[in-house]
PDB file of C-alpha atoms in Angstrom:
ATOM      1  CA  UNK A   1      86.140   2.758   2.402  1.00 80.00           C
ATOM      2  CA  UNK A   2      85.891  -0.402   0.443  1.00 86.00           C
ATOM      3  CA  UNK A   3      87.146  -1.808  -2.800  1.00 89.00           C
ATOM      4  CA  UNK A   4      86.438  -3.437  -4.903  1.00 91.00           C
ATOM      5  CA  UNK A   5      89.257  -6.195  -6.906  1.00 93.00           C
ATOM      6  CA  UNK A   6      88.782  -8.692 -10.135  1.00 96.00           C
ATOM      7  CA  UNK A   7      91.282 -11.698 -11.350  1.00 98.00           C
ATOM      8  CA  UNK A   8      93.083 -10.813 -14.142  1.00 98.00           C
ATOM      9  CA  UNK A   9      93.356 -14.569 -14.766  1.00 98.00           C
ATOM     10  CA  UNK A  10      93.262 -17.803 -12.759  1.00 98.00           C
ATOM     11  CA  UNK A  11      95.992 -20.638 -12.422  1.00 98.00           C
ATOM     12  CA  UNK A  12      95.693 -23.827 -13.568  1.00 98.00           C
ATOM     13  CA  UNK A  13      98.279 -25.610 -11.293  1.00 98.00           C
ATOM     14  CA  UNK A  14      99.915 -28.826 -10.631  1.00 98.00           C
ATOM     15  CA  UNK A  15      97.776 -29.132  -7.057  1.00 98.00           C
ATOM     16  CA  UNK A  16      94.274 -30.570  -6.885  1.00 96.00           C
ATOM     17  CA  UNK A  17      94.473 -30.005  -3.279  1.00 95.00           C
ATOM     18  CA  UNK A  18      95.626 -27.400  -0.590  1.00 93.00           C
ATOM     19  CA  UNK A  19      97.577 -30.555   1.157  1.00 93.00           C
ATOM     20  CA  UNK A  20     101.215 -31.102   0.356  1.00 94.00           C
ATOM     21  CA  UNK A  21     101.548 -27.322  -1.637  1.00 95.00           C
ATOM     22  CA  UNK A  22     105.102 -26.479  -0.538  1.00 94.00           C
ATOM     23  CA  UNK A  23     104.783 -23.605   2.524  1.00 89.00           C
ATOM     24  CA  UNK A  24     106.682 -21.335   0.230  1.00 92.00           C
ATOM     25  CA  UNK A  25     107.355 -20.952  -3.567  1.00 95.00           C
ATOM     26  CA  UNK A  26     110.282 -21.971  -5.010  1.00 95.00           C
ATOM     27  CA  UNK A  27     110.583 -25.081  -2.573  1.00 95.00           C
ATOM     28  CA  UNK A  28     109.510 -27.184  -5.157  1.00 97.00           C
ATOM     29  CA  UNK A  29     111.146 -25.951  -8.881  1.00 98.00           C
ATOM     30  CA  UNK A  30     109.058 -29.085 -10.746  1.00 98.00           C
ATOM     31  CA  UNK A  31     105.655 -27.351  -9.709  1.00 98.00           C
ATOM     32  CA  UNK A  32     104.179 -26.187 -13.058  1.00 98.00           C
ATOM     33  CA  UNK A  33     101.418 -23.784 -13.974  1.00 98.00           C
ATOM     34  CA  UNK A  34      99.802 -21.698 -16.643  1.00 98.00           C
ATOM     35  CA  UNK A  35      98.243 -18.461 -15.897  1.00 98.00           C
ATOM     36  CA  UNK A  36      95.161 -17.927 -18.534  1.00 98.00           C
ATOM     37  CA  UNK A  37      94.592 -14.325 -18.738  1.00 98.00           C
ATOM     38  CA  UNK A  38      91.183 -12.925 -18.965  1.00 98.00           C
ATOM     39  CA  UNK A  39      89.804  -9.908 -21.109  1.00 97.00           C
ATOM     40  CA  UNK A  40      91.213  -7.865 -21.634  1.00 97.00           C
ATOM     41  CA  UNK A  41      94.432  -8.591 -19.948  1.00 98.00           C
ATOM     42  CA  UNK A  42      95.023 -11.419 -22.693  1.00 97.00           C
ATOM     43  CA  UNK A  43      96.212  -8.785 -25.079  1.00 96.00           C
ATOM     44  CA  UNK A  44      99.823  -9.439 -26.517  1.00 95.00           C
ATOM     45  CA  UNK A  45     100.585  -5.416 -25.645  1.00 96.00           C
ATOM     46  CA  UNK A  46      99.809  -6.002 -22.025  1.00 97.00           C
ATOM     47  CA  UNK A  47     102.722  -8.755 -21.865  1.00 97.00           C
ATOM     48  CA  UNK A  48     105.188  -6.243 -24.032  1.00 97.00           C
ATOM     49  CA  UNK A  49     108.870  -6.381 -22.474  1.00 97.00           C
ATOM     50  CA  UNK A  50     107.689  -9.588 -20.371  1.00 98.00           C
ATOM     51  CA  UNK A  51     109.760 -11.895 -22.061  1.00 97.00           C
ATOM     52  CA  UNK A  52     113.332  -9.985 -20.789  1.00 98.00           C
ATOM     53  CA  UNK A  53     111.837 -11.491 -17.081  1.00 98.00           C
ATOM     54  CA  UNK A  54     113.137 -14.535 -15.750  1.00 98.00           C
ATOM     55  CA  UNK A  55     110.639 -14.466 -12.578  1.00 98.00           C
ATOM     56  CA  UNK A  56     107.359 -12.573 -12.036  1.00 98.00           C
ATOM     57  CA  UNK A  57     105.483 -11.720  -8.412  1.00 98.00           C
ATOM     58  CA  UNK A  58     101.805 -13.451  -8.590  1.00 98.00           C
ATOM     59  CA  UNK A  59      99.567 -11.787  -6.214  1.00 98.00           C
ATOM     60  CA  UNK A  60      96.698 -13.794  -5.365  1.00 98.00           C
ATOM     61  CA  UNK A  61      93.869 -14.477  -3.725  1.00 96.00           C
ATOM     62  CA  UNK A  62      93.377 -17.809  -0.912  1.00 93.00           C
ATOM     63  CA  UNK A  63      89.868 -18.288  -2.583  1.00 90.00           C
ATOM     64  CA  UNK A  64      89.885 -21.507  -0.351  1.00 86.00           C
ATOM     65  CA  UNK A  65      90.726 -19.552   2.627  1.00 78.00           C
ATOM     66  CA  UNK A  66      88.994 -16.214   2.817  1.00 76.00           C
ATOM     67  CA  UNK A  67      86.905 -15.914   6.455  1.00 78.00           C
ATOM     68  CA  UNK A  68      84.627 -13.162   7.894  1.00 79.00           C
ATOM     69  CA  UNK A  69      86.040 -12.281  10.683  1.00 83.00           C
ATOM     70  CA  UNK A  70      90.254 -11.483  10.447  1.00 82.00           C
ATOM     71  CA  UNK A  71      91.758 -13.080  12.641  1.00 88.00           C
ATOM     72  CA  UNK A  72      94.759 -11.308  14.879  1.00 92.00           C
ATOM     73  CA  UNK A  73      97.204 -13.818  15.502  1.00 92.00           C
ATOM     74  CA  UNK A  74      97.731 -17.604  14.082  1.00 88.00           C
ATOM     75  CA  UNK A  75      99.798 -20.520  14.644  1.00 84.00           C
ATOM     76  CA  UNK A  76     102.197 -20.854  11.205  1.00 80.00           C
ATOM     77  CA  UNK A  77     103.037 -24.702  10.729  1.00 72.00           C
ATOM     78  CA  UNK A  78     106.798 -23.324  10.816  1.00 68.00           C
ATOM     79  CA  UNK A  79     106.947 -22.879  14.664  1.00 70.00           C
ATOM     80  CA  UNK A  80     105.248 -26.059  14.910  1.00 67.00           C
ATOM     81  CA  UNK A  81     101.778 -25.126  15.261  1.00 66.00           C
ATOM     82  CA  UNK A  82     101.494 -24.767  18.563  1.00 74.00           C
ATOM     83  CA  UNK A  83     102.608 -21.009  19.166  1.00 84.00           C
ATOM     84  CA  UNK A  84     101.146 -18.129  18.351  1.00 91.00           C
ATOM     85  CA  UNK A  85     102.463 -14.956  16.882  1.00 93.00           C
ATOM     86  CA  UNK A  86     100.937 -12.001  14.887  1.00 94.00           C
ATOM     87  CA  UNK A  87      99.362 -12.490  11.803  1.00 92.00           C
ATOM     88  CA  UNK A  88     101.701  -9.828  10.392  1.00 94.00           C
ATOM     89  CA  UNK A  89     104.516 -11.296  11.368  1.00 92.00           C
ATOM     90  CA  UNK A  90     103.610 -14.767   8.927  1.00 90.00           C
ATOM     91  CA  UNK A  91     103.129 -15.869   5.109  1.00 89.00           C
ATOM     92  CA  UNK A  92      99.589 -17.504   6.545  1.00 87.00           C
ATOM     93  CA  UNK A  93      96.638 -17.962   4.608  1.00 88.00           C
ATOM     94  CA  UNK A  94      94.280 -16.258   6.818  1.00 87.00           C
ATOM     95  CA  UNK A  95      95.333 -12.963   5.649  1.00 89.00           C
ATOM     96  CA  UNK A  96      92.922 -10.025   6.330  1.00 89.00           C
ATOM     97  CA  UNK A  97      91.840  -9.409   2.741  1.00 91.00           C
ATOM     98  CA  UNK A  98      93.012 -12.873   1.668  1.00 92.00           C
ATOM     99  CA  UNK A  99      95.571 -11.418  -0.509  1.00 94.00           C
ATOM    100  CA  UNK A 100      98.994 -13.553  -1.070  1.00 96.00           C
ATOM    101  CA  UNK A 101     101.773 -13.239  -3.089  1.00 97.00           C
ATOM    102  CA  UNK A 102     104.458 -15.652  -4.366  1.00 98.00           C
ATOM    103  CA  UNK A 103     107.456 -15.151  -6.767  1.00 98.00           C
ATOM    104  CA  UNK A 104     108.186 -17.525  -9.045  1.00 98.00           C
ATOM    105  CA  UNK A 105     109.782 -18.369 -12.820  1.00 98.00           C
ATOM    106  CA  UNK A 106     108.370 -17.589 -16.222  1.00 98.00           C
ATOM    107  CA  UNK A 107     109.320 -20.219 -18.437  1.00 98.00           C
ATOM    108  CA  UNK A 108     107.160 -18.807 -21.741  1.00 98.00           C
ATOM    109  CA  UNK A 109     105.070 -16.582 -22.664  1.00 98.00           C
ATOM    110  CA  UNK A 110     102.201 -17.747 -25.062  1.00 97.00           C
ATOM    111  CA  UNK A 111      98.905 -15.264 -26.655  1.00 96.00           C
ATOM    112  CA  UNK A 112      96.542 -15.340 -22.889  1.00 97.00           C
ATOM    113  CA  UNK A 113      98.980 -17.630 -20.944  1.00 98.00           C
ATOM    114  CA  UNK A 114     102.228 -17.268 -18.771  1.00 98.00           C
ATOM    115  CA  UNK A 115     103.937 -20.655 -18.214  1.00 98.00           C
ATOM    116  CA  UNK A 116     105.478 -20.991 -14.782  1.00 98.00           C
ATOM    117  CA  UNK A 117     107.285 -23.026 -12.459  1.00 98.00           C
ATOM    118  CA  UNK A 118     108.084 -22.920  -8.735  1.00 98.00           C
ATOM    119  CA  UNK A 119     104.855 -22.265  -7.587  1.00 98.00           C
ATOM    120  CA  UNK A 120     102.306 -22.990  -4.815  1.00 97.00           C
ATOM    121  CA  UNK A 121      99.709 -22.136  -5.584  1.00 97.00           C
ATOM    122  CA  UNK A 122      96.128 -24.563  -5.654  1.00 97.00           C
ATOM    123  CA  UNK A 123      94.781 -24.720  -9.128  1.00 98.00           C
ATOM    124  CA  UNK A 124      92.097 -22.397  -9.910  1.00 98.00           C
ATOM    125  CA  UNK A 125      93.750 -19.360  -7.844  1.00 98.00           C
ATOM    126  CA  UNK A 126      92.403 -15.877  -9.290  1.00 98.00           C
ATOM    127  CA  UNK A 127      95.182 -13.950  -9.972  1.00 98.00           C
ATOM    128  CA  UNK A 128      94.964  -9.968  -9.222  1.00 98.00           C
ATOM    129  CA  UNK A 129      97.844  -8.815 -10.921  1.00 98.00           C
ATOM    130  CA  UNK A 130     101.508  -9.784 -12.106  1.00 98.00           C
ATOM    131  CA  UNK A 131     104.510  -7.887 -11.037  1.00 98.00           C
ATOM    132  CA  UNK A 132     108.055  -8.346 -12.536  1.00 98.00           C
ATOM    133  CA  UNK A 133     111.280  -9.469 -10.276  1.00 98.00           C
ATOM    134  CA  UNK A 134     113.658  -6.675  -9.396  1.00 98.00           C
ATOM    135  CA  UNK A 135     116.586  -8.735  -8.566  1.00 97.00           C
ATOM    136  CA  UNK A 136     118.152  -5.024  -6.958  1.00 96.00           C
ATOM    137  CA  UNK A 137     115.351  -3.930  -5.567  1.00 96.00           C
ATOM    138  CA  UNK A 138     113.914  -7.779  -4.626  1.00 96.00           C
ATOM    139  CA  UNK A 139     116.465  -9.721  -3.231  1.00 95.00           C
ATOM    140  CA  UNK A 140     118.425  -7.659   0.261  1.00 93.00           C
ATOM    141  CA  UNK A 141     121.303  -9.272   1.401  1.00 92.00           C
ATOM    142  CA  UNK A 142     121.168  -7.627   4.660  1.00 94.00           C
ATOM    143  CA  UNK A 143     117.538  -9.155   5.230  1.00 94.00           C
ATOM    144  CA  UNK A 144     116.410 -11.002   8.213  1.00 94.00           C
ATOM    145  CA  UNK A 145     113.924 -13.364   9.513  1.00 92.00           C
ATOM    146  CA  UNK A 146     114.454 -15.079  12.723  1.00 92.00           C
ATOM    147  CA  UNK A 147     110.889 -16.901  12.661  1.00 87.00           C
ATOM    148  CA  UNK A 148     112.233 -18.628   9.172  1.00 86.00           C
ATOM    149  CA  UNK A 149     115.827 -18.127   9.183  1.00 88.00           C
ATOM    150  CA  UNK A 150     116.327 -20.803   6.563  1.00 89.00           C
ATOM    151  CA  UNK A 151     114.483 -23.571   4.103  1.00 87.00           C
ATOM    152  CA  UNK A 152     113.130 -26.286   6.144  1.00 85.00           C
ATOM    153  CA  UNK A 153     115.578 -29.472   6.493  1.00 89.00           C
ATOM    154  CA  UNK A 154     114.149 -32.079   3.493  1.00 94.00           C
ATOM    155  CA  UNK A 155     112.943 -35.540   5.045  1.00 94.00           C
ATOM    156  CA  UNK A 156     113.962 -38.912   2.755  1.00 97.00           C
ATOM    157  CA  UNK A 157     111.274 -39.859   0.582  1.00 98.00           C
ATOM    158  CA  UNK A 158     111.190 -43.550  -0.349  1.00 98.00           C
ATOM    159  CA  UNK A 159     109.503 -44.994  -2.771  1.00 98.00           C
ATOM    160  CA  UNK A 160     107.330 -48.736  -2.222  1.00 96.00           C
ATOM    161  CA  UNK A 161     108.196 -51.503  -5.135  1.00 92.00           C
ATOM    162  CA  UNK A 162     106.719 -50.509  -8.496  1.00 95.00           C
ATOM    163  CA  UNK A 163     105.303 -46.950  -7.454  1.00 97.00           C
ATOM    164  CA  UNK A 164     108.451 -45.401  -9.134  1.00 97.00           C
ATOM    165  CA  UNK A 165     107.740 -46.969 -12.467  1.00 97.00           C
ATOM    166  CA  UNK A 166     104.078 -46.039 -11.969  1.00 97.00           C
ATOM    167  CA  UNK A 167     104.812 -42.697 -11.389  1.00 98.00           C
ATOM    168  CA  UNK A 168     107.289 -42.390 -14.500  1.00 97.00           C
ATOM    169  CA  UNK A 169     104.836 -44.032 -16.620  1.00 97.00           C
ATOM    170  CA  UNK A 170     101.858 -40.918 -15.517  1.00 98.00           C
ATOM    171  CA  UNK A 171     105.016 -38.723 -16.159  1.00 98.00           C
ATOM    172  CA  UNK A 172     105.820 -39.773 -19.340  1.00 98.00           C
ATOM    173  CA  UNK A 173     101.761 -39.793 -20.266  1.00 97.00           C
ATOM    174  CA  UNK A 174     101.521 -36.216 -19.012  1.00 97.00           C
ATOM    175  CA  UNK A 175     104.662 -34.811 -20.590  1.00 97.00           C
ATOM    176  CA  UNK A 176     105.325 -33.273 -16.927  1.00 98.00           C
ATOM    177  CA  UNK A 177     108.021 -33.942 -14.121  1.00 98.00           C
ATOM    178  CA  UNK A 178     105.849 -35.454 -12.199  1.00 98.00           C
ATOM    179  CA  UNK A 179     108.369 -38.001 -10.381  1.00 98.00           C
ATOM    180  CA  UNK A 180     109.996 -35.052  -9.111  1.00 98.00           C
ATOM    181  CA  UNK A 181     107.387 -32.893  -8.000  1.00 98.00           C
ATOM    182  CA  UNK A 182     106.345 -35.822  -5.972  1.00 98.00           C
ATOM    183  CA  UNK A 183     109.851 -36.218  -4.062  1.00 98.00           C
ATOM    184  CA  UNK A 184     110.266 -32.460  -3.896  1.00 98.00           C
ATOM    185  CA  UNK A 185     106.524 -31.767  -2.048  1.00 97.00           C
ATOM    186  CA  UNK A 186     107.431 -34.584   0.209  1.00 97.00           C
ATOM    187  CA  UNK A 187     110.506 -33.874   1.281  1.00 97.00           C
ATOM    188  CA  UNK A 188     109.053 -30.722   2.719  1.00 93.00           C
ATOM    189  CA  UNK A 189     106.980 -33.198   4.894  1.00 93.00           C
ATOM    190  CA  UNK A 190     103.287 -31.935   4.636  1.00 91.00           C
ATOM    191  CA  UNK A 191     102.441 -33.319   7.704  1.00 85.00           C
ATOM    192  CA  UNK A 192     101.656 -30.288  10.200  1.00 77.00           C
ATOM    193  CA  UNK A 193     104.218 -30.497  12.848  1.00 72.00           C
ATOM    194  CA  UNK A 194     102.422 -30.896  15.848  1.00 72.00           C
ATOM    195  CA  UNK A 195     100.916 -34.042  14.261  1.00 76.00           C
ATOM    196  CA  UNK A 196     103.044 -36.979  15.717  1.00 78.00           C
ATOM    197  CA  UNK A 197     103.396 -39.281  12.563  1.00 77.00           C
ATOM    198  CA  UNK A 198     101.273 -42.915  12.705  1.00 80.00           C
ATOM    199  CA  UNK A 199     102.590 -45.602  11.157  1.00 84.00           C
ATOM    200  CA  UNK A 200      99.715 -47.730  10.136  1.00 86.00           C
ATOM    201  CA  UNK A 201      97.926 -43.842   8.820  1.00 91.00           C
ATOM    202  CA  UNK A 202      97.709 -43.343   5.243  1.00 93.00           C
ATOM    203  CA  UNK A 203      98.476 -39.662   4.003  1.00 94.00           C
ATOM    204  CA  UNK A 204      97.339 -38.846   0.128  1.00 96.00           C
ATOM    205  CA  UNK A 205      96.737 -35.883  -2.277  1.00 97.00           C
ATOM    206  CA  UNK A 206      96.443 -35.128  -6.179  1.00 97.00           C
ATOM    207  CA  UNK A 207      99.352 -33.924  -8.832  1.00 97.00           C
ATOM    208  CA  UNK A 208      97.991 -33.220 -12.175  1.00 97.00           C
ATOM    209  CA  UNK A 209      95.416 -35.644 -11.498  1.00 96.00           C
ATOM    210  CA  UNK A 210      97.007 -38.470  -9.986  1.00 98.00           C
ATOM    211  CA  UNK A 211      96.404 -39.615  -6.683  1.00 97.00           C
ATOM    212  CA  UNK A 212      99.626 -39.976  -4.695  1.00 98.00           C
ATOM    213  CA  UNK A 213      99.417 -41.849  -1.244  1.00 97.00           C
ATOM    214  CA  UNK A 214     102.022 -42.383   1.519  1.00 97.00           C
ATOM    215  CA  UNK A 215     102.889 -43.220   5.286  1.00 95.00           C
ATOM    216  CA  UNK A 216     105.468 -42.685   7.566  1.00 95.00           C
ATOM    217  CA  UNK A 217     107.513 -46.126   8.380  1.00 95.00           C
ATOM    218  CA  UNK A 218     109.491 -44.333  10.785  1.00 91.00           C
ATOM    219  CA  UNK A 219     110.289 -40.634  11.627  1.00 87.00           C
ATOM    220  CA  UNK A 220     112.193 -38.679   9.080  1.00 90.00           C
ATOM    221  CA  UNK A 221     110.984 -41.274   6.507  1.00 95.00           C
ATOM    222  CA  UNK A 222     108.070 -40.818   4.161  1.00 96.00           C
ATOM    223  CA  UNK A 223     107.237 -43.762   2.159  1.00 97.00           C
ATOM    224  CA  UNK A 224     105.160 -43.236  -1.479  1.00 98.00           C
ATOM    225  CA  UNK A 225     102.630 -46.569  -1.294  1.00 97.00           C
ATOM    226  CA  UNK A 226     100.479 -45.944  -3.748  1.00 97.00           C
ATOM    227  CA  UNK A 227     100.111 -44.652  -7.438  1.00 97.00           C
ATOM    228  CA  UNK A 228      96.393 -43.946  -8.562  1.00 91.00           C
TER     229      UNK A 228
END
């Protein structure tokens, strides 16, 4: 039996591009979004009792993503790349029905649109529905996960002579953190982990619009060249 499953809205997010969205929400708190709701979801009655919610579950769809043919098993950036476990078992985005889901905070609530933070998600995601947090029910203390017992160690982000004051300056034009959200993607290093880093290669991707390019001067080290 199939079904059959429309947005309810679509995100208009910090990220241009799939490259350099944190693995996870929450890595980065300075990524900002608005959900637009659509028809009738956009209704003030439908978001009744949101506003006592500090953080909602988005579940989406990888509209980037979705393939043909589901694939059993993939290789999760996490472990490196190179090793293979059950799709099941990982957050990837070749998920059967290319459903994900991501928790993150509701800053406001405005008629149609959900302001959010923490997320990553790529802008233009379709949203299928909104759940609230349970903190209770939500967060288990006696959880485990030995493929991702903890966050991923941060790498040192550098900046080159005069890309900090360029970035500030698109901040301050944007009204967003964007300064921020640049060190706080990075540090997550983007890079898959298989890839050994080059020196001389240039690495680049968009935040609300402004191109953001960098290299690797040594390992551990990611170095912002360029402000666009």
């Amino acid at each position: 039996m199939k079904h059959t499953v429309s947005p309810i809205g679509y995100l208009r997010s910090c990220f241009e591009e799939k490259f350099a969205i944190p693995r996870q929400p929450q890595l980065a708190p300075a990524a900002r979004g608005v959900l637009e709701l659509l028809p009738p979801f956009d209704q003030p009655h439908a978001l009744e009792g949101l506003e006592q919610v500090s953080h909602v579950w988005l579940l989406f769809l990888f509209h980037q993503t979705l393939e043909e043919a589901p694939r059993l098993r993939v290789r999760p950036p996490r472990l490196g790349g190179n090793r293979y476990v059950g799709v099941f078992a990982t957050r990837a985005t070749h998920r059967p029905n290319g459903i994900g889901q991501s928790v993150v905070k509701l800053d406001g609530i405005e008629p149609g649109r959900l302001r959010v933070s923490g997320i990553d998600l790529l802008d233009g995601t379709p949203v299928l529905d909104i759940k609230p947090y349970v903190p209770y029910a939500d967060a288990l203390g006696e959880a485990r996960n030995a493929l991702a017992p903890e966050p991923p160690s941060p790498i040192e982000v550098q900046w080159a002579a005069d890309c900090l004051d360029q970035a500030r300056q698109h901040a301050h034009r944007l009204g967003e953190p964007l300064v921020e959200l640049i060190e706080q993607c990075l540090a997550q290093d983007p890079r898959p982990a298989y890839q050994q880093p080059d020196t001389q290669r240039r690495y680049g991707t968009r935040f609300w619009g402004v191109e953001v390019r960098w290299h690797y001067p040594q390992a551990g080290v990611i170095r912002v060249t360029e402000i666009v």
